[in-house]
Amino acid sequence: MQATLRPTMRLRNKLQMTAMLGAVALGALFAAGAASAADRANTVIVSGAGSVNTLDPIASNYFQTNDLTSRIYSPLITFDAELNVIGALASEFTVAPDASSIAFTIRDGAKFHDGTPVTSKDVAYSLDRVKRLATGVASYIDRYDSTEIADDTHFTIKLTKPNALFLGSLGRIYVINSALATANAGADDAQAWLAANDAGSGPYKLTSVQGNDITIDWADTYWGDKGDRPASLIFRRSDESAPKRDELKVGNIDVGRNILQRDLDVIANEPGVAVAYGPAAQVNGIYFNTSTGPTADVKVREAIRLAYDYEGGLAGIHRGKGSLPAGPLPDTLSCRPEFPTVARDIEKAKALLAEAGATNLTLTLRFQPAFEDQVQEATLLQSNLKDIGVTLNLEPIAFPNYLQMLQDPAQIPQLMLLSENSLFPDPGVFLTKTFISTAVGTNRAGYKNPEVDDILNKAVGSADATERCDLYKEAQQIIEKDSVFMPMYWAGSYVAYRSDRLSNPTEGAASINGNFAPLDYNLLKK
């Protein structure tokens, strides 16, 4: 039986509006959900910040959505702990020598949650739908051309141009049950329906959405072994840090994310609680709008970068956890040139503003108030910029609304504060999606530099890993010189969890923050 929510007509209208605007938290739309989770002993409750405005897998470029869709749906490939590409739905795959096509075989026994088999037709439908809608994860496969079906389990993906990054990018492209999606296509290619319904083949199936809780239950149709994974997972939105600290302490939740370091210090020695730290493919920082307004001037951007108190922020906000960054990429990615570590220089910042003729400058920074560390970082920068005569207004924004603004470079915020994550191990994906001029919708800064475009396009088409790495480094030198991005911290990542109920969820993980593949939550053996 397909797990599905059955919203009222009024609710369906709201969901359609949500899918169009991407601005309202999904949980807030439901007055009541379906069946509740299994018993608490077999349920793991994960609490984190940020809204989930849709469960359509096309929006899996958004972390909060992907944390759920990566469990409800399956991709063709994924990554192991050593970041090697391995099969998920695919049992075999072969990249053509010229990187212009990839042949796949679907594994035996792969089924959707309604019991129907996953076929080549479903893969073709899912890829074609992403191409048609051209939003969300579409930018990861922008060289997708078509799928040539040989039979139910064999097919070949054809590309418009050679792309050495394409295979890894399929880790965020989830296969949809084409029969269900087609039957519920409506006028928007099933976006409204998939916002709150399940058409997946992943290890868990969607069961209910109730208030701030989204519940998924183990799917017996899944091809993989259940092992010690719980019967149910509840993902609970809770933006403030202190309540999650206290809920974890007393065992009302099992995993806490987005907890401030000061609260982690409080619970670190609590019986039955553990905090696992580790590096993550993440860098906290600010993107400038490089296409219009005062921040289109590279001297203004560089002045702002020189005004921030990096050491004070790291010590005060992150309590020394992490390190000061050098360059635009997370420190866990390869192919990074040697850059000087960020540092404050007020006099040089003032001189650059004078050269730019930027007097009595007022700017606006957008940030996500759901993340308390970002509130503190924004406030610190606001204070620091006063020292160089710049007034900084702080305006909150929800991440889905920010993504909408990226569609038009003129609407991109002057300054946008983000915890920026690399979603794939290859640094080329991060660089091309963030800095290449044609990547509208993911180019955070509206950045246009023909030289960078040429370098990165050459890298994407190269099957030579050494050549690609050299080209990535060359592009980063230019991006850094242009001050497109202001890296603030390599803050690493953590998972706070009940160690008396769960094994360490970071052991064997491809990434501690679940960027490359979802963290597994396993109950302790009794």
mmCIF file with all atom_site columns, N, CA and C in Angstrom, residues 13 25 40 78 181 256 278 317 363 383 425 431 447 514:
data_model
loop_
_atom_site.group_PDB
_atom_site.id
_atom_site.type_symbol
_atom_site.label_atom_id
_atom_site.label_alt_id
_atom_site.label_comp_id
_atom_site.label_asym_id
_atom_site.label_entity_id
_atom_site.label_seq_id
_atom_site.pdbx_PDB_ins_code
_atom_site.Cartn_x
_atom_site.Cartn_y
_atom_site.Cartn_z
_atom_site.occupancy
_atom_site.B_iso_or_equiv
_atom_site.pdbx_formal_charge
_atom_site.auth_seq_id
_atom_site.auth_comp_id
_atom_site.auth_asym_id
_atom_site.auth_atom_id
_atom_site.pdbx_PDB_model_num
ATOM 1  N N  . ASN A 1 13  ? -4.796 23.104 -2.214  1.00 0.00 ? 13  ASN A N  1
ATOM 2  C CA . ASN A 1 13  ? -4.543 24.435 -2.777  1.00 0.00 ? 13  ASN A CA 1
ATOM 3  C C  . ASN A 1 13  ? -3.346 25.093 -2.107  1.00 0.00 ? 13  ASN A C  1
ATOM 4  N N  . ALA A 1 25  ? 6.774  26.614 5.421   1.00 0.00 ? 25  ALA A N  1
ATOM 5  C CA . ALA A 1 25  ? 7.202  25.333 5.975   1.00 0.00 ? 25  ALA A CA 1
ATOM 6  C C  . ALA A 1 25  ? 6.123  24.299 5.771   1.00 0.00 ? 25  ALA A C  1
ATOM 7  N N  . ARG A 1 40  ? 8.055  4.033  20.908  1.00 0.00 ? 40  ARG A N  1
ATOM 8  C CA . ARG A 1 40  ? 9.238  4.864  21.138  1.00 0.00 ? 40  ARG A CA 1
ATOM 9  C C  . ARG A 1 40  ? 10.522 4.037  21.121  1.00 0.00 ? 40  ARG A C  1
ATOM 10 N N  . THR A 1 78  ? 25.715 6.154  -5.079  1.00 0.00 ? 78  THR A N  1
ATOM 11 C CA . THR A 1 78  ? 25.981 6.912  -3.859  1.00 0.00 ? 78  THR A CA 1
ATOM 12 C C  . THR A 1 78  ? 27.491 6.846  -3.593  1.00 0.00 ? 78  THR A C  1
ATOM 13 N N  . ALA A 1 181 ? 3.542  9.315  -10.361 1.00 0.00 ? 181 ALA A N  1
ATOM 14 C CA . ALA A 1 181 ? 3.732  10.729 -10.673 1.00 0.00 ? 181 ALA A CA 1
ATOM 15 C C  . ALA A 1 181 ? 2.908  11.150 -11.884 1.00 0.00 ? 181 ALA A C  1
ATOM 16 N N  . GLY A 1 256 ? 20.498 15.603 17.989  1.00 0.00 ? 256 GLY A N  1
ATOM 17 C CA . GLY A 1 256 ? 20.303 17.055 17.930  1.00 0.00 ? 256 GLY A CA 1
ATOM 18 C C  . GLY A 1 256 ? 21.263 17.681 16.931  1.00 0.00 ? 256 GLY A C  1
ATOM 19 N N  . GLY A 1 278 ? 33.833 16.296 13.812  1.00 0.00 ? 278 GLY A N  1
ATOM 20 C CA . GLY A 1 278 ? 34.647 15.879 12.690  1.00 0.00 ? 278 GLY A CA 1
ATOM 21 C C  . GLY A 1 278 ? 34.643 16.916 11.596  1.00 0.00 ? 278 GLY A C  1
ATOM 22 N N  . ILE A 1 317 ? 31.981 32.724 19.053  1.00 0.00 ? 317 ILE A N  1
ATOM 23 C CA . ILE A 1 317 ? 30.759 32.086 18.545  1.00 0.00 ? 317 ILE A CA 1
ATOM 24 C C  . ILE A 1 317 ? 30.921 30.564 18.484  1.00 0.00 ? 317 ILE A C  1
ATOM 25 N N  . LEU A 1 363 ? 24.769 49.064 3.605   1.00 0.00 ? 363 LEU A N  1
ATOM 26 C CA . LEU A 1 363 ? 24.571 47.787 2.927   1.00 0.00 ? 363 LEU A CA 1
ATOM 27 C C  . LEU A 1 363 ? 23.559 46.941 3.700   1.00 0.00 ? 363 LEU A C  1
ATOM 28 N N  . SER A 1 383 ? 28.751 45.040 13.748  1.00 0.00 ? 383 SER A N  1
ATOM 29 C CA . SER A 1 383 ? 29.562 45.848 14.677  1.00 0.00 ? 383 SER A CA 1
ATOM 30 C C  . SER A 1 383 ? 30.918 46.186 14.064  1.00 0.00 ? 383 SER A C  1
ATOM 31 N N  . PRO A 1 425 ? 31.757 15.041 -3.479  1.00 0.00 ? 425 PRO A N  1
ATOM 32 C CA . PRO A 1 425 ? 33.188 15.016 -3.127  1.00 0.00 ? 425 PRO A CA 1
ATOM 33 C C  . PRO A 1 425 ? 34.084 15.744 -4.117  1.00 0.00 ? 425 PRO A C  1
ATOM 34 N N  . LEU A 1 431 ? 32.561 24.246 -7.593  1.00 0.00 ? 431 LEU A N  1
ATOM 35 C CA . LEU A 1 431 ? 33.059 25.415 -8.326  1.00 0.00 ? 431 LEU A CA 1
ATOM 36 C C  . LEU A 1 431 ? 32.151 25.773 -9.499  1.00 0.00 ? 431 LEU A C  1
ATOM 37 N N  . TYR A 1 447 ? 28.055 36.026 -10.326 1.00 0.00 ? 447 TYR A N  1
ATOM 38 C CA . TYR A 1 447 ? 29.438 36.249 -10.761 1.00 0.00 ? 447 TYR A CA 1
ATOM 39 C C  . TYR A 1 447 ? 29.604 35.916 -12.234 1.00 0.00 ? 447 TYR A C  1
ATOM 40 N N  . GLY A 1 514 ? 26.412 14.470 6.590   1.00 0.00 ? 514 GLY A N  1
ATOM 41 C CA . GLY A 1 514 ? 25.464 13.806 5.707   1.00 0.00 ? 514 GLY A CA 1
ATOM 42 C C  . GLY A 1 514 ? 25.341 14.417 4.339   1.00 0.00 ? 514 GLY A C  1
#
